[in-house]
Coordinates of C-alpha atoms in Angstrom, one line a residue:
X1 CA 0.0 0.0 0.0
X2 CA 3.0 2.1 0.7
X3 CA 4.5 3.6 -2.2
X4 CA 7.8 2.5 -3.2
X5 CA 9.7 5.6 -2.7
X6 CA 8.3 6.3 1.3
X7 CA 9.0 2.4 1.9
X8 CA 12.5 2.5 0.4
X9 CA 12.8 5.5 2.5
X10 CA 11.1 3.6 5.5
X11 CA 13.6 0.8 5.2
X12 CA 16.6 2.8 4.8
X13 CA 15.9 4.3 8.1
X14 CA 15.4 1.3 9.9
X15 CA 18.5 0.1 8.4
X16 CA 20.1 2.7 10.3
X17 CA 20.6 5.3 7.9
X18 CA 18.9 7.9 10.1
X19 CA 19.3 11.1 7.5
X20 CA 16.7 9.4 5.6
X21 CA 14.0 10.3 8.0
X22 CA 14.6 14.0 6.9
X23 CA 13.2 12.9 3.2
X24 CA 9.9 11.7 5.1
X25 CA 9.8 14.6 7.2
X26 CA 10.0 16.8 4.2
X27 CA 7.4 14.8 2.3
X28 CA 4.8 15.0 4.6
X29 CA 5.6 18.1 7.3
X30 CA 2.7 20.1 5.7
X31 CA 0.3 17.7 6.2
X32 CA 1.1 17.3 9.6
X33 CA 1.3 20.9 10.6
X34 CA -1.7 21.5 8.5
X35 CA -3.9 19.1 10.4
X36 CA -2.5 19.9 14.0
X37 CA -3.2 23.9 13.0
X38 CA -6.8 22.7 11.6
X39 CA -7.4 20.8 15.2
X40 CA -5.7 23.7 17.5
X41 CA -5.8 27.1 15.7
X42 CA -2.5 27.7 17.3
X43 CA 0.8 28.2 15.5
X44 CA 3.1 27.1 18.7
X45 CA 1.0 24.4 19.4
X46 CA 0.8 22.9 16.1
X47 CA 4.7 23.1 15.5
X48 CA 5.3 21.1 19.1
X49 CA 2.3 18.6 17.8
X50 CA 4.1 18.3 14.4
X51 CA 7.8 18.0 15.9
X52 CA 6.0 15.8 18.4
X53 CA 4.2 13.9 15.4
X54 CA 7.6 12.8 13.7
X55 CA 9.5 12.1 16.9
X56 CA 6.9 9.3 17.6
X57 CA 7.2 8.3 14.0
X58 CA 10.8 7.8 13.7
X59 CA 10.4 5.9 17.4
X60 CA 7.9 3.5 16.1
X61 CA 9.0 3.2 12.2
X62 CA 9.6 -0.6 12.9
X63 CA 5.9 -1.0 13.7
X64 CA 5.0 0.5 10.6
X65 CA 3.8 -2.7 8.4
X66 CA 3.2 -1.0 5.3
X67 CA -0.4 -2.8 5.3
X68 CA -1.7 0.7 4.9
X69 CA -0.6 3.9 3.3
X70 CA 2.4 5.9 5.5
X71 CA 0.9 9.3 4.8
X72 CA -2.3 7.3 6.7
X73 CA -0.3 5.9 9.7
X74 CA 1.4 9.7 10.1
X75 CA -1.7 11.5 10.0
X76 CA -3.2 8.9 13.1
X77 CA 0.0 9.8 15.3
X78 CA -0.3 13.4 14.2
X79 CA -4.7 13.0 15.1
X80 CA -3.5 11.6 18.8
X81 CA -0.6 13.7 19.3
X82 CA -3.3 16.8 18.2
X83 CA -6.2 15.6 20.7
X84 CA -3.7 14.7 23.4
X85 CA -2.5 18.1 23.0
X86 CA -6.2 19.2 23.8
X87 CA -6.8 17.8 26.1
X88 CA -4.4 19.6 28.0
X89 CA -5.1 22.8 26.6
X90 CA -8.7 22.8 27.4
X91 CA -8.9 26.3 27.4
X92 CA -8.0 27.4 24.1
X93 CA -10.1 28.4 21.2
X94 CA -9.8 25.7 18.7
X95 CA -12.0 26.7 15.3
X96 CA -11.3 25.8 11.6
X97 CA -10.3 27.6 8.6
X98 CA -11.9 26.5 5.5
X99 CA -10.4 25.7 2.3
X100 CA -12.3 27.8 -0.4
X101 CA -11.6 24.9 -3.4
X102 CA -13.3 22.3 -0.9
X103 CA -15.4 24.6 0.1
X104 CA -18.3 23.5 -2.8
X105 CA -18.2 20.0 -1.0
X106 CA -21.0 19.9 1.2
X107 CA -23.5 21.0 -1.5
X108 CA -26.4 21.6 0.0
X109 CA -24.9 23.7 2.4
X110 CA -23.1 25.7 -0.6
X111 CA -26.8 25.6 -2.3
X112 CA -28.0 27.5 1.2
X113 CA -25.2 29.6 0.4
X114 CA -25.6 30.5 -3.0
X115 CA -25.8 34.5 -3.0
X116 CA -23.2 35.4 -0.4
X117 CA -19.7 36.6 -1.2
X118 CA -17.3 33.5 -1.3
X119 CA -15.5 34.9 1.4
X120 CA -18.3 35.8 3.6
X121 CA -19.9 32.1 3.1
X122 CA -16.0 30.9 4.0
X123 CA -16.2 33.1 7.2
X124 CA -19.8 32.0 8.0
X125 CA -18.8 28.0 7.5
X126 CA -16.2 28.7 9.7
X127 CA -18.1 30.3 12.2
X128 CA -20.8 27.5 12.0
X129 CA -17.9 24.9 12.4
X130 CA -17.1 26.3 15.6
X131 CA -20.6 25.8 17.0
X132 CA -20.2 21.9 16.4
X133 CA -18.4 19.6 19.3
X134 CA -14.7 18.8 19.1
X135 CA -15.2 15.4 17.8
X136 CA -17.8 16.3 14.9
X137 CA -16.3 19.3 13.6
X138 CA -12.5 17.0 13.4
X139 CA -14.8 14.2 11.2
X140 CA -16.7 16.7 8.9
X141 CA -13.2 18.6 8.2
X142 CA -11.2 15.0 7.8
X143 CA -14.1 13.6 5.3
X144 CA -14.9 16.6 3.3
X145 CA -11.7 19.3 3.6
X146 CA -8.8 16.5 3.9
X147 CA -10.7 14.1 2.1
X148 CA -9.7 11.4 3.9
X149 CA -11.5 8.3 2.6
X150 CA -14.1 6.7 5.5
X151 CA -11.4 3.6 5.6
X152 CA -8.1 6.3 6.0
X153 CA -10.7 8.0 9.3
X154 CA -11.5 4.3 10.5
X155 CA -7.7 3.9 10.6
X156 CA -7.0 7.4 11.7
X157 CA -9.7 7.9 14.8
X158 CA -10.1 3.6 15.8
X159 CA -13.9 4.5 15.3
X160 CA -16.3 1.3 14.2
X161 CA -17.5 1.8 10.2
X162 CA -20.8 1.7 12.0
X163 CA -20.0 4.3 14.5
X164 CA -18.0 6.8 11.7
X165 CA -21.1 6.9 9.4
X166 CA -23.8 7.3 12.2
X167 CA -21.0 10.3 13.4
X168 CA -20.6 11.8 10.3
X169 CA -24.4 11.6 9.6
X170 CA -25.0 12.9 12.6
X171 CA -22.6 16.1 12.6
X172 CA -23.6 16.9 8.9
X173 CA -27.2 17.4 9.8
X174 CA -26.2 19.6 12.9
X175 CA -23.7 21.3 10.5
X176 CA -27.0 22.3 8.1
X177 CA -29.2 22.9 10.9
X178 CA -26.9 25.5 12.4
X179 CA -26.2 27.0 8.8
X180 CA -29.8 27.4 8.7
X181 CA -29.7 29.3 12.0
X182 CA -26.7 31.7 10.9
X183 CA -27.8 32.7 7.3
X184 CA -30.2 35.7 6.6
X185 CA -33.9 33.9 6.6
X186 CA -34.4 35.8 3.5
X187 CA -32.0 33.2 1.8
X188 CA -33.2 30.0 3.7
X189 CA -36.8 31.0 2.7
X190 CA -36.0 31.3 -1.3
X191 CA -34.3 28.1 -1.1
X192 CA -36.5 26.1 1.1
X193 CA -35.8 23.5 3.6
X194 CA -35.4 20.5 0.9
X195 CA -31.8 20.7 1.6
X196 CA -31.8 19.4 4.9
X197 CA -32.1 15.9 5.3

């Protein structure tokens, strides 16, 4: 599953060629620091999560079995390392920025949206986002701004395929329930509520 460059990479590191590990870290450092930014909305935080991230990596490189994608098993320890982090840090502010290519994802909200300035539907997806628990708001950003596939999140979070799907179901119905709330009535009137189920 691993492609051939990461796992000659992989195995050239546990061979004990340690410089190797910088070709990994180089590969997938934005990726990492993305996600712990997207999960903390702190800069400081994210860059000890990501240093963090690749120090458990290169620890546990010999458990890596190449059964599933390295970019998959990184972005799990990254996901851990990121709600550890947390979970300490109760008291911050975590919120997510939003992606304005993926933003036409979730249709049905983007129909609700249809009308508003791109960047004013950005800033109100961001705002609604924020409104949704922890756990939710990681899922819908993993499944529809990362585009993780559900498999790469079952892998990632250690959720059930059951549990994920009820989850995401469930947090993409509060997601358009509080865009409804947010946007001008005005709007939600012309559009109806057809989009919500």
């Amino acid at each position: 599953m691993t492609n051939t460059n990461d796992q000659l990479y992989i195995t050239k590191v546990i061979n004990g060629d340690t410089n190797a590990f910088a070709y990994l870290v180089d590969n997938y450092k934005n990726m990492v620091y993305s996600l712990a930014f997207k999960m903390t909305k702190n800069r400081e935080e994210a860059e000890e999560i990501s240093q963090d991230t690749f120090i458990k990596a290169f620890k546990n490189l010999e458990k890596f079995k190449g059964d599933s994608k390295f970019s998959t098993w990184l972005y799990r320890i990254g996901y851990h390392a990121a709600l550890d982090s947390i979970k300490k840090n109760k008291n911050h502010n975590s919120s997510f920025e939003i992606n304005e290519i993926t933003f036409n994802q979730i249709k049905s909200v983007d129909t609700i949206l249809d009308g508003i300035e791109r960047k004013e539907r950005a800033k109100i997806m961001d705002d609604c986002l924020l409104k949704l628990p922890e756990d939710e708001r990681t899922l819908i950003w993993m499944f529809y701004y990362d585009e993780l596939s559900l498999k790469e999140i079952i892998e990632v979070t250690e959720i059930s395929e059951a549990n994920l799907k009820v989850k995401l179901h469930r947090a993409r119905k509060k997601l358009l329930a509080i865009v409804e709330e947010n946007v001008e009535p005005e709007i939600i009137g012309h559009y109806g509520r057809k989009y919500t189920h």
